């Protein structure tokens, strides 16, 4: 897909093409996401930076056709299970809430969510290099997903990520077809200020 057809996807300042080329589609082809693909995606997530290199992210993955895939899909809410059920793989993205301090006590890791965001973005950008797309979903039932992935105590679920090859718009239910396009962004001066707020 060429981004030329999407006005709002043109960067205002020079950046690597990978950034605007990443987007979150809902239509996926039947392409199988192999276990080797999954390992490359996880490897990319693994190299994300984190405070004190604690690496708090924890991912639970399953490929289409596996029981675990169906369990994660069924924990999604709204229209998410309809399209994400066609993805090649699903990743439940969680983080460990605490770290062990120098005195051996478990203390809150204040940056766990921030660090885990970096890991998901690494996975998404890696997917792009493999001809795949990653789509994050915050729309899930927390209790169902916790049960589905066997979430241990002291962990927080952040999102589910669907990964697959971009499929045709027509494969989506009609109500989703109009939304199947890369979105725009606020200009830089709305998200950043020089000096101070
Ligand atoms: C944490 C998070 C939660 C999201 N939740 C959903 C969701 O439940 N369902 C959905 O269709 N898209 C979801 N999205 C996708 C966003 O809507 C999408 O990333 C945003 O509109 C920007 O579009 P782009 O990723 O195509 O650039 C989520 C994205 C993130 C990062």
PDB file of C-alpha atoms and ligand atoms in Angstrom:
ATOM      1  CA  UNK A   1       0.000   0.000   0.000  1.00  0.00           C
ATOM      2  CA  UNK A   2       1.292   3.420  -0.923  1.00  0.00           C
ATOM      3  CA  UNK A   3       0.863   6.113   1.704  1.00  0.00           C
ATOM      4  CA  UNK A   4       0.712   8.735  -1.066  1.00  0.00           C
ATOM      5  CA  UNK A   5      -3.035   8.239  -1.200  1.00  0.00           C
ATOM      6  CA  UNK A   6      -3.378   9.205   2.475  1.00  0.00           C
ATOM      7  CA  UNK A   7      -2.995  12.969   2.853  1.00  0.00           C
ATOM      8  CA  UNK A   8      -2.754  12.942   6.629  1.00  0.00           C
ATOM      9  CA  UNK A   9       0.017  10.373   6.690  1.00  0.00           C
ATOM     10  CA  UNK A  10       2.645  12.694   5.225  1.00  0.00           C
ATOM     11  CA  UNK A  11       5.264  13.701   7.805  1.00  0.00           C
ATOM     12  CA  UNK A  12       5.827  17.460   8.245  1.00  0.00           C
ATOM     13  CA  UNK A  13       9.535  16.914   8.996  1.00  0.00           C
ATOM     14  CA  UNK A  14      12.019  14.368   7.619  1.00  0.00           C
ATOM     15  CA  UNK A  15      11.782  10.964   9.371  1.00  0.00           C
ATOM     16  CA  UNK A  16      12.492   7.327   8.519  1.00  0.00           C
ATOM     17  CA  UNK A  17       9.765   5.873   6.287  1.00  0.00           C
ATOM     18  CA  UNK A  18       9.079   3.100   8.812  1.00  0.00           C
ATOM     19  CA  UNK A  19       7.188   5.470  11.129  1.00  0.00           C
ATOM     20  CA  UNK A  20       4.342   6.611   8.873  1.00  0.00           C
ATOM     21  CA  UNK A  21       4.352   3.215   7.099  1.00  0.00           C
ATOM     22  CA  UNK A  22       3.317   1.502  10.331  1.00  0.00           C
ATOM     23  CA  UNK A  23      -0.421   1.585  10.858  1.00  0.00           C
ATOM     24  CA  UNK A  24      -3.113  -0.546  12.409  1.00  0.00           C
ATOM     25  CA  UNK A  25      -5.234  -2.401   9.862  1.00  0.00           C
ATOM     26  CA  UNK A  26      -8.072  -4.768  10.697  1.00  0.00           C
ATOM     27  CA  UNK A  27      -8.083  -6.868   7.539  1.00  0.00           C
ATOM     28  CA  UNK A  28      -5.590  -9.718   7.473  1.00  0.00           C
ATOM     29  CA  UNK A  29      -4.873 -12.369   4.863  1.00  0.00           C
ATOM     30  CA  UNK A  30      -4.645 -16.078   5.676  1.00  0.00           C
ATOM     31  CA  UNK A  31      -0.833 -15.870   5.741  1.00  0.00           C
ATOM     32  CA  UNK A  32       0.513 -18.037   8.505  1.00  0.00           C
ATOM     33  CA  UNK A  33       2.644 -16.255  11.054  1.00  0.00           C
ATOM     34  CA  UNK A  34       5.278 -18.881  11.770  1.00  0.00           C
ATOM     35  CA  UNK A  35       6.883 -19.609  15.096  1.00  0.00           C
ATOM     36  CA  UNK A  36      10.103 -18.163  13.646  1.00  0.00           C
ATOM     37  CA  UNK A  37       8.189 -14.959  12.821  1.00  0.00           C
ATOM     38  CA  UNK A  38       6.933 -14.817  16.397  1.00  0.00           C
ATOM     39  CA  UNK A  39      10.478 -15.236  17.716  1.00  0.00           C
ATOM     40  CA  UNK A  40      11.698 -12.321  15.576  1.00  0.00           C
ATOM     41  CA  UNK A  41       8.850 -10.148  16.829  1.00  0.00           C
ATOM     42  CA  UNK A  42       9.623 -11.065  20.438  1.00  0.00           C
ATOM     43  CA  UNK A  43      13.331 -10.566  19.838  1.00  0.00           C
ATOM     44  CA  UNK A  44      12.640  -7.003  18.699  1.00  0.00           C
ATOM     45  CA  UNK A  45      10.501  -6.387  21.793  1.00  0.00           C
ATOM     46  CA  UNK A  46      13.313  -7.799  23.914  1.00  0.00           C
ATOM     47  CA  UNK A  47      15.715  -5.075  22.822  1.00  0.00           C
ATOM     48  CA  UNK A  48      13.503  -2.209  23.965  1.00  0.00           C
ATOM     49  CA  UNK A  49      15.010   0.144  26.546  1.00  0.00           C
ATOM     50  CA  UNK A  50      13.714   0.150  30.134  1.00  0.00           C
ATOM     51  CA  UNK A  51      14.464   1.905  33.404  1.00  0.00           C
ATOM     52  CA  UNK A  52      17.496   0.241  35.027  1.00  0.00           C
ATOM     53  CA  UNK A  53      17.164  -2.386  32.299  1.00  0.00           C
ATOM     54  CA  UNK A  54      14.436  -4.125  34.338  1.00  0.00           C
ATOM     55  CA  UNK A  55      12.652  -5.314  31.164  1.00  0.00           C
ATOM     56  CA  UNK A  56       9.245  -5.493  32.865  1.00  0.00           C
ATOM     57  CA  UNK A  57       7.305  -6.522  29.745  1.00  0.00           C
ATOM     58  CA  UNK A  58       5.753  -9.989  29.627  1.00  0.00           C
ATOM     59  CA  UNK A  59       4.082 -11.279  26.464  1.00  0.00           C
ATOM     60  CA  UNK A  60       1.829 -14.280  25.989  1.00  0.00           C
ATOM     61  CA  UNK A  61       1.507 -15.337  22.382  1.00  0.00           C
ATOM     62  CA  UNK A  62      -0.514 -17.819  20.341  1.00  0.00           C
ATOM     63  CA  UNK A  63      -0.872 -18.491  16.663  1.00  0.00           C
ATOM     64  CA  UNK A  64      -4.159 -18.800  14.759  1.00  0.00           C
ATOM     65  CA  UNK A  65      -5.587 -22.304  15.164  1.00  0.00           C
ATOM     66  CA  UNK A  66      -4.219 -22.791  18.660  1.00  0.00           C
ATOM     67  CA  UNK A  67      -6.449 -22.999  21.750  1.00  0.00           C
ATOM     68  CA  UNK A  68      -4.568 -20.100  23.326  1.00  0.00           C
ATOM     69  CA  UNK A  69      -5.352 -17.917  20.309  1.00  0.00           C
ATOM     70  CA  UNK A  70      -9.077 -18.561  20.678  1.00  0.00           C
ATOM     71  CA  UNK A  71      -8.888 -17.868  24.410  1.00  0.00           C
ATOM     72  CA  UNK A  72      -7.209 -14.476  23.875  1.00  0.00           C
ATOM     73  CA  UNK A  73      -9.555 -13.613  20.999  1.00  0.00           C
ATOM     74  CA  UNK A  74     -12.611 -14.431  23.123  1.00  0.00           C
ATOM     75  CA  UNK A  75     -11.403 -12.036  25.829  1.00  0.00           C
ATOM     76  CA  UNK A  76     -11.468  -9.124  23.348  1.00  0.00           C
ATOM     77  CA  UNK A  77     -14.428  -6.764  23.491  1.00  0.00           C
ATOM     78  CA  UNK A  78     -16.646  -4.909  21.030  1.00  0.00           C
ATOM     79  CA  UNK A  79     -15.865  -5.622  17.410  1.00  0.00           C
ATOM     80  CA  UNK A  80     -12.232  -6.533  18.146  1.00  0.00           C
ATOM     81  CA  UNK A  81     -12.724 -10.341  18.196  1.00  0.00           C
ATOM     82  CA  UNK A  82     -14.395 -10.222  14.769  1.00  0.00           C
ATOM     83  CA  UNK A  83     -11.375  -8.909  12.867  1.00  0.00           C
ATOM     84  CA  UNK A  84      -8.549  -9.879  15.241  1.00  0.00           C
ATOM     85  CA  UNK A  85      -9.670 -13.506  15.063  1.00  0.00           C
ATOM     86  CA  UNK A  86      -8.360 -13.545  11.492  1.00  0.00           C
ATOM     87  CA  UNK A  87      -4.858 -12.402  12.476  1.00  0.00           C
ATOM     88  CA  UNK A  88      -1.928 -14.805  12.261  1.00  0.00           C
ATOM     89  CA  UNK A  89      -0.937 -14.365  15.894  1.00  0.00           C
ATOM     90  CA  UNK A  90      -2.145 -12.633  19.025  1.00  0.00           C
ATOM     91  CA  UNK A  91       0.058 -11.274  21.787  1.00  0.00           C
ATOM     92  CA  UNK A  92      -1.268 -10.342  25.215  1.00  0.00           C
ATOM     93  CA  UNK A  93       1.077  -7.632  26.481  1.00  0.00           C
ATOM     94  CA  UNK A  94       1.525  -7.344  30.232  1.00  0.00           C
ATOM     95  CA  UNK A  95       4.151  -6.068  32.639  1.00  0.00           C
ATOM     96  CA  UNK A  96       5.467  -7.005  36.039  1.00  0.00           C
ATOM     97  CA  UNK A  97       4.392  -4.393  38.571  1.00  0.00           C
ATOM     98  CA  UNK A  98       7.381  -4.522  40.903  1.00  0.00           C
ATOM     99  CA  UNK A  99      11.169  -4.774  40.969  1.00  0.00           C
ATOM    100  CA  UNK A 100      13.463  -6.023  43.720  1.00  0.00           C
ATOM    101  CA  UNK A 101      15.371  -3.142  45.311  1.00  0.00           C
ATOM    102  CA  UNK A 102      18.903  -3.297  46.787  1.00  0.00           C
ATOM    103  CA  UNK A 103      17.512  -4.290  50.162  1.00  0.00           C
ATOM    104  CA  UNK A 104      15.688  -7.212  48.580  1.00  0.00           C
ATOM    105  CA  UNK A 105      12.230  -5.666  48.939  1.00  0.00           C
ATOM    106  CA  UNK A 106       9.644  -5.712  46.151  1.00  0.00           C
ATOM    107  CA  UNK A 107       8.827  -2.115  45.249  1.00  0.00           C
ATOM    108  CA  UNK A 108       6.572  -0.618  42.599  1.00  0.00           C
ATOM    109  CA  UNK A 109       8.154  -0.197  39.175  1.00  0.00           C
ATOM    110  CA  UNK A 110       6.807   3.227  38.203  1.00  0.00           C
ATOM    111  CA  UNK A 111       7.978   2.959  34.603  1.00  0.00           C
ATOM    112  CA  UNK A 112       6.712  -0.551  33.829  1.00  0.00           C
ATOM    113  CA  UNK A 113       3.900   0.693  31.566  1.00  0.00           C
ATOM    114  CA  UNK A 114       6.130   3.211  29.813  1.00  0.00           C
ATOM    115  CA  UNK A 115       8.824   0.599  29.175  1.00  0.00           C
ATOM    116  CA  UNK A 116       6.273  -1.927  27.934  1.00  0.00           C
ATOM    117  CA  UNK A 117       4.981   0.652  25.463  1.00  0.00           C
ATOM    118  CA  UNK A 118       8.471   0.798  23.988  1.00  0.00           C
ATOM    119  CA  UNK A 119       8.502  -3.000  23.680  1.00  0.00           C
ATOM    120  CA  UNK A 120       5.184  -3.112  21.820  1.00  0.00           C
ATOM    121  CA  UNK A 121       6.348  -0.407  19.405  1.00  0.00           C
ATOM    122  CA  UNK A 122       9.555  -2.353  18.760  1.00  0.00           C
ATOM    123  CA  UNK A 123       7.443  -5.397  17.939  1.00  0.00           C
ATOM    124  CA  UNK A 124       5.236  -3.328  15.637  1.00  0.00           C
ATOM    125  CA  UNK A 125       8.174  -1.838  13.738  1.00  0.00           C
ATOM    126  CA  UNK A 126       9.807  -5.270  13.425  1.00  0.00           C
ATOM    127  CA  UNK A 127       6.533  -6.599  12.000  1.00  0.00           C
ATOM    128  CA  UNK A 128       6.769  -3.933   9.291  1.00  0.00           C
ATOM    129  CA  UNK A 129      10.189  -5.176   8.224  1.00  0.00           C
ATOM    130  CA  UNK A 130       8.678  -8.662   7.797  1.00  0.00           C
ATOM    131  CA  UNK A 131       5.750  -7.584   5.615  1.00  0.00           C
ATOM    132  CA  UNK A 132       3.423  -7.859   8.598  1.00  0.00           C
ATOM    133  CA  UNK A 133       1.260  -5.368  10.505  1.00  0.00           C
ATOM    134  CA  UNK A 134       0.629  -5.153  14.238  1.00  0.00           C
ATOM    135  CA  UNK A 135      -2.594  -3.714  15.684  1.00  0.00           C
ATOM    136  CA  UNK A 136      -2.843  -3.038  19.435  1.00  0.00           C
ATOM    137  CA  UNK A 137      -6.160  -3.335  21.273  1.00  0.00           C
ATOM    138  CA  UNK A 138      -7.017  -1.943  24.664  1.00  0.00           C
ATOM    139  CA  UNK A 139     -10.543  -3.251  24.200  1.00  0.00           C
ATOM    140  CA  UNK A 140     -10.573  -6.472  26.214  1.00  0.00           C
ATOM    141  CA  UNK A 141     -12.245  -7.924  29.290  1.00  0.00           C
ATOM    142  CA  UNK A 142      -9.570  -7.787  31.987  1.00  0.00           C
ATOM    143  CA  UNK A 143     -10.885 -10.750  33.987  1.00  0.00           C
ATOM    144  CA  UNK A 144     -11.386 -12.944  30.917  1.00  0.00           C
ATOM    145  CA  UNK A 145      -7.939 -12.135  29.523  1.00  0.00           C
ATOM    146  CA  UNK A 146      -6.256 -12.678  32.904  1.00  0.00           C
ATOM    147  CA  UNK A 147      -7.869 -16.105  33.045  1.00  0.00           C
ATOM    148  CA  UNK A 148      -7.058 -16.865  29.391  1.00  0.00           C
ATOM    149  CA  UNK A 149      -3.341 -16.201  29.790  1.00  0.00           C
ATOM    150  CA  UNK A 150      -3.010 -17.304  33.432  1.00  0.00           C
ATOM    151  CA  UNK A 151      -1.816 -13.856  34.506  1.00  0.00           C
ATOM    152  CA  UNK A 152       0.311 -14.205  37.662  1.00  0.00           C
ATOM    153  CA  UNK A 153      -0.250 -11.969  40.710  1.00  0.00           C
ATOM    154  CA  UNK A 154       1.589  -8.647  40.525  1.00  0.00           C
ATOM    155  CA  UNK A 155       1.230  -8.235  36.782  1.00  0.00           C
ATOM    156  CA  UNK A 156      -0.841  -5.788  34.726  1.00  0.00           C
ATOM    157  CA  UNK A 157      -2.337  -6.397  31.306  1.00  0.00           C
ATOM    158  CA  UNK A 158      -1.980  -3.479  28.888  1.00  0.00           C
ATOM    159  CA  UNK A 159      -3.236  -4.631  25.512  1.00  0.00           C
ATOM    160  CA  UNK A 160      -3.576  -7.414  22.997  1.00  0.00           C
ATOM    161  CA  UNK A 161      -1.671  -7.095  19.719  1.00  0.00           C
ATOM    162  CA  UNK A 162      -2.904  -8.760  16.524  1.00  0.00           C
ATOM    163  CA  UNK A 163      -0.254  -9.489  13.893  1.00  0.00           C
ATOM    164  CA  UNK A 164      -0.834 -10.498  10.312  1.00  0.00           C
ATOM    165  CA  UNK A 165      -0.403  -9.662   6.667  1.00  0.00           C
ATOM    166  CA  UNK A 166      -2.509  -6.806   5.326  1.00  0.00           C
ATOM    167  CA  UNK A 167      -5.691  -8.141   3.697  1.00  0.00           C
ATOM    168  CA  UNK A 168      -8.175  -6.559   1.294  1.00  0.00           C
ATOM    169  CA  UNK A 169     -10.639  -3.996   2.660  1.00  0.00           C
ATOM    170  CA  UNK A 170     -13.508  -5.984   1.126  1.00  0.00           C
ATOM    171  CA  UNK A 171     -12.789  -8.905   3.460  1.00  0.00           C
ATOM    172  CA  UNK A 172     -14.012  -6.826   6.409  1.00  0.00           C
ATOM    173  CA  UNK A 173     -17.628  -6.491   7.535  1.00  0.00           C
ATOM    174  CA  UNK A 174     -19.155  -3.414   5.865  1.00  0.00           C
ATOM    175  CA  UNK A 175     -19.188  -1.249   8.986  1.00  0.00           C
ATOM    176  CA  UNK A 176     -15.420  -1.676   9.378  1.00  0.00           C
ATOM    177  CA  UNK A 177     -14.481  -0.993   5.763  1.00  0.00           C
ATOM    178  CA  UNK A 178     -14.700   2.817   6.047  1.00  0.00           C
ATOM    179  CA  UNK A 179     -12.307   2.805   9.005  1.00  0.00           C
ATOM    180  CA  UNK A 180      -9.681   0.717   7.197  1.00  0.00           C
ATOM    181  CA  UNK A 181      -7.161   3.437   6.408  1.00  0.00           C
ATOM    182  CA  UNK A 182      -4.100   4.930   8.047  1.00  0.00           C
ATOM    183  CA  UNK A 183      -4.954   7.858  10.297  1.00  0.00           C
ATOM    184  CA  UNK A 184      -3.379  11.317  10.560  1.00  0.00           C
ATOM    185  CA  UNK A 185      -1.644  13.025  13.457  1.00  0.00           C
ATOM    186  CA  UNK A 186      -1.669  16.272  15.402  1.00  0.00           C
ATOM    187  CA  UNK A 187       1.028  18.688  14.278  1.00  0.00           C
ATOM    188  CA  UNK A 188       4.266  18.749  16.272  1.00  0.00           C
ATOM    189  CA  UNK A 189       3.401  22.105  17.878  1.00  0.00           C
ATOM    190  CA  UNK A 190       0.333  20.520  19.491  1.00  0.00           C
ATOM    191  CA  UNK A 191       2.336  17.761  21.167  1.00  0.00           C
ATOM    192  CA  UNK A 192       5.573  19.513  22.065  1.00  0.00           C
ATOM    193  CA  UNK A 193       6.701  22.919  23.265  1.00  0.00           C
ATOM    194  CA  UNK A 194      10.125  24.505  23.192  1.00  0.00           C
ATOM    195  CA  UNK A 195      11.366  25.180  26.709  1.00  0.00           C
ATOM    196  CA  UNK A 196       8.293  24.734  28.957  1.00  0.00           C
ATOM    197  CA  UNK A 197       4.518  24.367  28.904  1.00  0.00           C
TER     198      UNK A 197
HETATM  199  C1  LIG B   1      -2.995   0.978  23.735  1.00  0.00           C
HETATM  200  C2  LIG B   1      -3.801   0.952  22.463  1.00  0.00           C
HETATM  201  C3  LIG B   1      -5.108   0.483  22.496  1.00  0.00           C
HETATM  202  C4  LIG B   1      -5.848   0.392  21.314  1.00  0.00           C
HETATM  203  N1  LIG B   1      -7.098  -0.195  21.342  1.00  0.00           N
HETATM  204  C5  LIG B   1      -7.721  -0.483  20.178  1.00  0.00           C
HETATM  205  C6  LIG B   1      -8.896  -1.282  20.174  1.00  0.00           C
HETATM  206  O1  LIG B   1      -9.368  -1.773  21.204  1.00  0.00           O
HETATM  207  N2  LIG B   1      -9.475  -1.547  18.965  1.00  0.00           N
HETATM  208  C7  LIG B   1      -8.971  -1.049  17.794  1.00  0.00           C
HETATM  209  O2  LIG B   1      -9.538  -1.338  16.739  1.00  0.00           O
HETATM  210  N3  LIG B   1      -7.838  -0.308  17.770  1.00  0.00           N
HETATM  211  C8  LIG B   1      -7.205  -0.021  18.934  1.00  0.00           C
HETATM  212  N4  LIG B   1      -6.011   0.694  18.913  1.00  0.00           N
HETATM  213  C9  LIG B   1      -5.467   1.206  17.650  1.00  0.00           C
HETATM  214  C10 LIG B   1      -5.534   2.726  17.593  1.00  0.00           C
HETATM  215  O3  LIG B   1      -6.850   3.135  17.364  1.00  0.00           O
HETATM  216  C11 LIG B   1      -4.569   3.222  16.510  1.00  0.00           C
HETATM  217  O4  LIG B   1      -3.248   2.879  16.852  1.00  0.00           O
HETATM  218  C12 LIG B   1      -4.670   4.749  16.350  1.00  0.00           C
HETATM  219  O5  LIG B   1      -5.919   5.111  15.842  1.00  0.00           O
HETATM  220  C13 LIG B   1      -3.587   5.277  15.443  1.00  0.00           C
HETATM  221  O6  LIG B   1      -3.672   4.665  14.190  1.00  0.00           O
HETATM  222  P1  LIG B   1      -2.469   3.883  13.496  1.00  0.00           P
HETATM  223  O7  LIG B   1      -1.944   2.876  14.515  1.00  0.00           O
HETATM  224  O8  LIG B   1      -3.100   3.216  12.304  1.00  0.00           O
HETATM  225  O9  LIG B   1      -1.415   4.860  13.133  1.00  0.00           O
HETATM  226  C14 LIG B   1      -5.283   0.835  20.083  1.00  0.00           C
HETATM  227  C15 LIG B   1      -3.959   1.325  20.069  1.00  0.00           C
HETATM  228  C16 LIG B   1      -3.236   1.377  21.230  1.00  0.00           C
HETATM  229  C17 LIG B   1      -1.797   1.877  21.176  1.00  0.00           C
END
